[in-house]
PDB file of C-alpha atoms in Angstrom:
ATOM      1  CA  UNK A 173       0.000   0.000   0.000  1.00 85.00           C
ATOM      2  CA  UNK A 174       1.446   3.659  -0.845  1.00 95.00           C
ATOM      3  CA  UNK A 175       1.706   6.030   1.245  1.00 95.00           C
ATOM      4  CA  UNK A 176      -1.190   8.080   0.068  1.00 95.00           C
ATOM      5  CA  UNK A 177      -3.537   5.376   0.511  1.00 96.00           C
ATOM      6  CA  UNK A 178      -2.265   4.712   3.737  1.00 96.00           C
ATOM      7  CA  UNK A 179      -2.817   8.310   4.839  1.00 97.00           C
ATOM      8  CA  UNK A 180      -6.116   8.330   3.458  1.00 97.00           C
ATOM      9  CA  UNK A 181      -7.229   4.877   5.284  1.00 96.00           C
ATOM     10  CA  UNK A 182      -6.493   5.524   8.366  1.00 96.00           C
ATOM     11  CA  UNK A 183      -7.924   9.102   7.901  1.00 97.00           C
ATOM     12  CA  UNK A 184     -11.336   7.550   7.215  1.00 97.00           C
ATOM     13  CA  UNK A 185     -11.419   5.130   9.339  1.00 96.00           C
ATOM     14  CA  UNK A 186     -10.462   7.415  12.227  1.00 97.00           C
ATOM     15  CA  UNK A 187     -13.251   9.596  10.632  1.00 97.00           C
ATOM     16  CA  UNK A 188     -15.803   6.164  11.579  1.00 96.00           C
ATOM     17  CA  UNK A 189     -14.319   6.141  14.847  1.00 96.00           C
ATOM     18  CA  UNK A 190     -15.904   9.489  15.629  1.00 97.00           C
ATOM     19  CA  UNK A 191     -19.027   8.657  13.735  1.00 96.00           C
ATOM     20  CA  UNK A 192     -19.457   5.439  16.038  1.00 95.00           C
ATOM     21  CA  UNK A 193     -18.366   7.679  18.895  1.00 97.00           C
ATOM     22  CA  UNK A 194     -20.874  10.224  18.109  1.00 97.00           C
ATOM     23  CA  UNK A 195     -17.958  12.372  18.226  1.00 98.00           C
ATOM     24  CA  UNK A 196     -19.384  15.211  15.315  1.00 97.00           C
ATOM     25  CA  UNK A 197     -17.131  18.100  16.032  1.00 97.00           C
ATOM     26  CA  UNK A 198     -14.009  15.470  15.594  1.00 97.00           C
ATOM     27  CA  UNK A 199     -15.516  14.462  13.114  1.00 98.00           C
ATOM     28  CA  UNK A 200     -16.139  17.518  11.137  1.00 98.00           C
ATOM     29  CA  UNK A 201     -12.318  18.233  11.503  1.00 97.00           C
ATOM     30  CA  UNK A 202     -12.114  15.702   8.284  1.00 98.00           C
ATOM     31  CA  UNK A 203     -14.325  17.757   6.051  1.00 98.00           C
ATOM     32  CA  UNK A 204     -13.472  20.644   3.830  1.00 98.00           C
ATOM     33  CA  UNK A 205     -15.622  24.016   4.374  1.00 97.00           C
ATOM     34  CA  UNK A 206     -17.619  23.644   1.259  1.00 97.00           C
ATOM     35  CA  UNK A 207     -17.293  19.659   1.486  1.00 98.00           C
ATOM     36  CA  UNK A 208     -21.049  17.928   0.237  1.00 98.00           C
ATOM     37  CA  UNK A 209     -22.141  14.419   2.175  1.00 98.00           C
ATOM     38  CA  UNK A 210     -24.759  12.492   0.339  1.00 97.00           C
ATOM     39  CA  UNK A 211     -27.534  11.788   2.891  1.00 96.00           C
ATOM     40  CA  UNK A 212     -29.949   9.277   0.724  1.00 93.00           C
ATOM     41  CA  UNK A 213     -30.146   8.651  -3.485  1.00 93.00           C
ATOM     42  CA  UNK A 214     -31.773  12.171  -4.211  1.00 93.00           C
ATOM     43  CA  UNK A 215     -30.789  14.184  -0.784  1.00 95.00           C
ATOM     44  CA  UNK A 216     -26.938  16.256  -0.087  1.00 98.00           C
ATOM     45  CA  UNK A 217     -26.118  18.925   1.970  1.00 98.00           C
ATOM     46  CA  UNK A 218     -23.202  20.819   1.559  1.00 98.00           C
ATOM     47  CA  UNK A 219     -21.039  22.887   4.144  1.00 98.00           C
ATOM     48  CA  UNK A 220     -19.932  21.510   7.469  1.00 98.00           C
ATOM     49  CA  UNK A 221     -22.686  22.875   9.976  1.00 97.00           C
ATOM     50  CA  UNK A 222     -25.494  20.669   7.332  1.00 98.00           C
ATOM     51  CA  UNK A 223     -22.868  17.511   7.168  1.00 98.00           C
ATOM     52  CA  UNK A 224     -22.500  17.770  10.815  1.00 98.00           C
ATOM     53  CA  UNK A 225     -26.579  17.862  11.540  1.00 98.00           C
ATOM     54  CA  UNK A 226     -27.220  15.473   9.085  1.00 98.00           C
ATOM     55  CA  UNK A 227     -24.310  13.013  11.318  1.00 97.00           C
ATOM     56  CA  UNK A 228     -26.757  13.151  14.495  1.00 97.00           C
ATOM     57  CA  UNK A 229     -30.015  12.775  12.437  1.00 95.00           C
ATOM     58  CA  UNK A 230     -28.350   9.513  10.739  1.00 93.00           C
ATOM     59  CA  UNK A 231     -27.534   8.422  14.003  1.00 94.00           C
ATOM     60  CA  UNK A 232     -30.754   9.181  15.679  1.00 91.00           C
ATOM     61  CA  UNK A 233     -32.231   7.152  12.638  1.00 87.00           C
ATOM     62  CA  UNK A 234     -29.824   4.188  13.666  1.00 89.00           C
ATOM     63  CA  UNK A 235     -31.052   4.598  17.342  1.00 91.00           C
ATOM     64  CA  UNK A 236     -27.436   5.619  18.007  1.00 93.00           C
ATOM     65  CA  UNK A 237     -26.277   2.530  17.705  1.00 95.00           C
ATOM     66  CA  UNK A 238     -23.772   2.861  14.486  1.00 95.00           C
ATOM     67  CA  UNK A 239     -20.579   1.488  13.988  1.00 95.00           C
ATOM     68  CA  UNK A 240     -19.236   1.570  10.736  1.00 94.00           C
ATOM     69  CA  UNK A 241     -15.825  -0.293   9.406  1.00 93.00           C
ATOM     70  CA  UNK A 242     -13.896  -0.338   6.147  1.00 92.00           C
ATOM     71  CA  UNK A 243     -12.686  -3.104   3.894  1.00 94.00           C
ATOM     72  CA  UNK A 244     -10.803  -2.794   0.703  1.00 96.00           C
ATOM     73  CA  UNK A 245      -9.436   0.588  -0.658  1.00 97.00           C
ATOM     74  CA  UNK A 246      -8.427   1.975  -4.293  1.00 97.00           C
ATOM     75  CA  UNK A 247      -6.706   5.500  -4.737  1.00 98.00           C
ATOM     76  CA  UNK A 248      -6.293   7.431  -7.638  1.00 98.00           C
ATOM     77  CA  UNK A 249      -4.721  10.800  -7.073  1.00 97.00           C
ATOM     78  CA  UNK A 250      -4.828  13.319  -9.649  1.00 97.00           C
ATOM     79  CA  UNK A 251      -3.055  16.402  -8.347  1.00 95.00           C
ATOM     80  CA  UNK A 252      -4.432  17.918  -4.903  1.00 96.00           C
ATOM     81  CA  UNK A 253      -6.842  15.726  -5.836  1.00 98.00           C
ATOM     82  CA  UNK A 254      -7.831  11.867  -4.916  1.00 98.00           C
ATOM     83  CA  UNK A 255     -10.684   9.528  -5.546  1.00 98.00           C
ATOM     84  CA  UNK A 256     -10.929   7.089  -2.811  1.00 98.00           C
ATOM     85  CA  UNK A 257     -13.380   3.597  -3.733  1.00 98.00           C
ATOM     86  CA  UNK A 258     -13.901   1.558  -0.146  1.00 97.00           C
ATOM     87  CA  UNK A 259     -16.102  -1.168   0.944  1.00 96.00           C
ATOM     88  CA  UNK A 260     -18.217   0.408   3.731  1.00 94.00           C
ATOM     89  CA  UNK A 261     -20.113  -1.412   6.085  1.00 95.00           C
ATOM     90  CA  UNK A 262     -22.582  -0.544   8.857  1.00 93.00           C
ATOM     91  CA  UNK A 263     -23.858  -2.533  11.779  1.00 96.00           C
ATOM     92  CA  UNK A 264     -26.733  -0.433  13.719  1.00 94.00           C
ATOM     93  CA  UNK A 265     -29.784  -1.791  15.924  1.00 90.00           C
ATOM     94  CA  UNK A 266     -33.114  -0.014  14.960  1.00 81.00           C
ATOM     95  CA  UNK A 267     -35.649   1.313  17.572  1.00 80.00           C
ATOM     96  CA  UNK A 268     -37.510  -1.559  17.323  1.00 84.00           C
ATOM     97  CA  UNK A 269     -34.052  -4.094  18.617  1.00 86.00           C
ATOM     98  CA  UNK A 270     -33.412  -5.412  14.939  1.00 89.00           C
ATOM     99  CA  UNK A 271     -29.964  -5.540  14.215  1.00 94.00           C
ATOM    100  CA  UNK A 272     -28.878  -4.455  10.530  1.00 92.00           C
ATOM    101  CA  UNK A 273     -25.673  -4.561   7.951  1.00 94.00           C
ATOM    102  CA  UNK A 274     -25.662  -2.601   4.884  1.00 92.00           C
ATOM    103  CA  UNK A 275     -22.396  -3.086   3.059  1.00 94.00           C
ATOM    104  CA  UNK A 276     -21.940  -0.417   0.650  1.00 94.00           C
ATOM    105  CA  UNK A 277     -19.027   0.334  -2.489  1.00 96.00           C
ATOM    106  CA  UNK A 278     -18.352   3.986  -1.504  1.00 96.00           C
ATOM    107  CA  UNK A 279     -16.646   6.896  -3.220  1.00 97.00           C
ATOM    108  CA  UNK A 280     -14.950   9.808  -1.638  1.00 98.00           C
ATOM    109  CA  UNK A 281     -12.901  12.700  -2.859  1.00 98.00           C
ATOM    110  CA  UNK A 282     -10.425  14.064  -0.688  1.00 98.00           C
ATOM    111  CA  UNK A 283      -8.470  17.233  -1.564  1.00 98.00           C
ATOM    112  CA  UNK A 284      -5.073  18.373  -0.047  1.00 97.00           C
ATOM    113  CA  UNK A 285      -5.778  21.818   2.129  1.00 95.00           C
ATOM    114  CA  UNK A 286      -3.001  23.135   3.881  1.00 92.00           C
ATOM    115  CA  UNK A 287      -0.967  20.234   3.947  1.00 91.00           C
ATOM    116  CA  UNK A 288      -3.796  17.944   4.852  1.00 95.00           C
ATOM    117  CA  UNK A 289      -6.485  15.489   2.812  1.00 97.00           C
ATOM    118  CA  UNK A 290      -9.575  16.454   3.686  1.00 98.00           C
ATOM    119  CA  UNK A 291     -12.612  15.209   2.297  1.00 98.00           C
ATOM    120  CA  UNK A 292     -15.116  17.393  -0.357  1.00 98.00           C
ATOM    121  CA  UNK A 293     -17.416  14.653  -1.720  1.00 98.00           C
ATOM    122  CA  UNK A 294     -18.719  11.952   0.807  1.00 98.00           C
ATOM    123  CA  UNK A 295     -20.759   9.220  -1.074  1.00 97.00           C
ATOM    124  CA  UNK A 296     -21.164   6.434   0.643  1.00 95.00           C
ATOM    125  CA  UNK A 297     -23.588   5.050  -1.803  1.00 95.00           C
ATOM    126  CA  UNK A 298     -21.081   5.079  -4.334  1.00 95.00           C
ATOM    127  CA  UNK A 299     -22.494   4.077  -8.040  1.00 92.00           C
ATOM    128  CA  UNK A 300     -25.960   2.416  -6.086  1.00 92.00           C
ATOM    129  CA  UNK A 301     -27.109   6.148  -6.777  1.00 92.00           C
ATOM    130  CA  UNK A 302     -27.082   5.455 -10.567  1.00 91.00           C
ATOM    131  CA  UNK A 303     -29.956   2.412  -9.374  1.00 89.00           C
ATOM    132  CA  UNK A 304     -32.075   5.477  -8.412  1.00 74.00           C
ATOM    133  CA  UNK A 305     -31.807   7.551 -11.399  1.00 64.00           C
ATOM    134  CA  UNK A 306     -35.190   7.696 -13.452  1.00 58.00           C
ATOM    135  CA  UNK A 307     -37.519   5.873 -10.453  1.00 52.00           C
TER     136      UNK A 307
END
């Protein structure tokens, strides 16, 4: 693994760790200013204060109960610029006490600021939003 992608592993998954942690101001220390999160197919906020609201709705929706891992990674940098492709997965028990996994094929975009990768397009849906185009 190259450097890069190393970087950029570990700085998502300590990015989950502070999602499972409920940790959002951490957590928005990994987004850029005018970074956009896709919510749901059809629904993204942009700008850290929205991303950071829509953290604690998620996790209200997951009855606080997220934690979410990585598996594989692919990097392609292009410039400042990198394109990050990740299995996601995320355990959470609902209100009700059922327990759900929803693995995912995500894509990211990270951008060097000041020295540091920080992320401007959070998809965790990856190409699944393409399923949703038309419906």
């Amino acid at each position: 693994m190259d450097a890069l992608t190393r970087t950029l592993k570990e700085t998502i998954e300590a990015a989950d760790r502070a999602i499972t942690a409920e940790d959002f101001d951490e957590l928005m220390k990994f987004y850029a200013d005018d970074a956009s999160l896709v919510v749901k197919p059809g629904l993204t906020v942009v700008g850290k204060e929205s991303i950071r609201r829509a953290f604690v709705a998620i996790a209200d929706h997951f009855n606080n109960s997220i934690v979410v891992t990585q598996g594989e990674i692919q990097v392609i940098q292009g410039g400042d610029v990198a394109l990050v492709i990740m299995e996601t997965l995320l355990q959470a028990t609902d209100k009700a006490g059922a327990k759900t996994e929803i693995s995912r094929r995500a894509t990211y975009v990270f951008r060097q600021i000041s020295e540091k990768w920080l992320c401007v397009v959070d998809n965790s849906y990856g190409t699944a939003l393409l399923d949703s185009v038309g419906s």
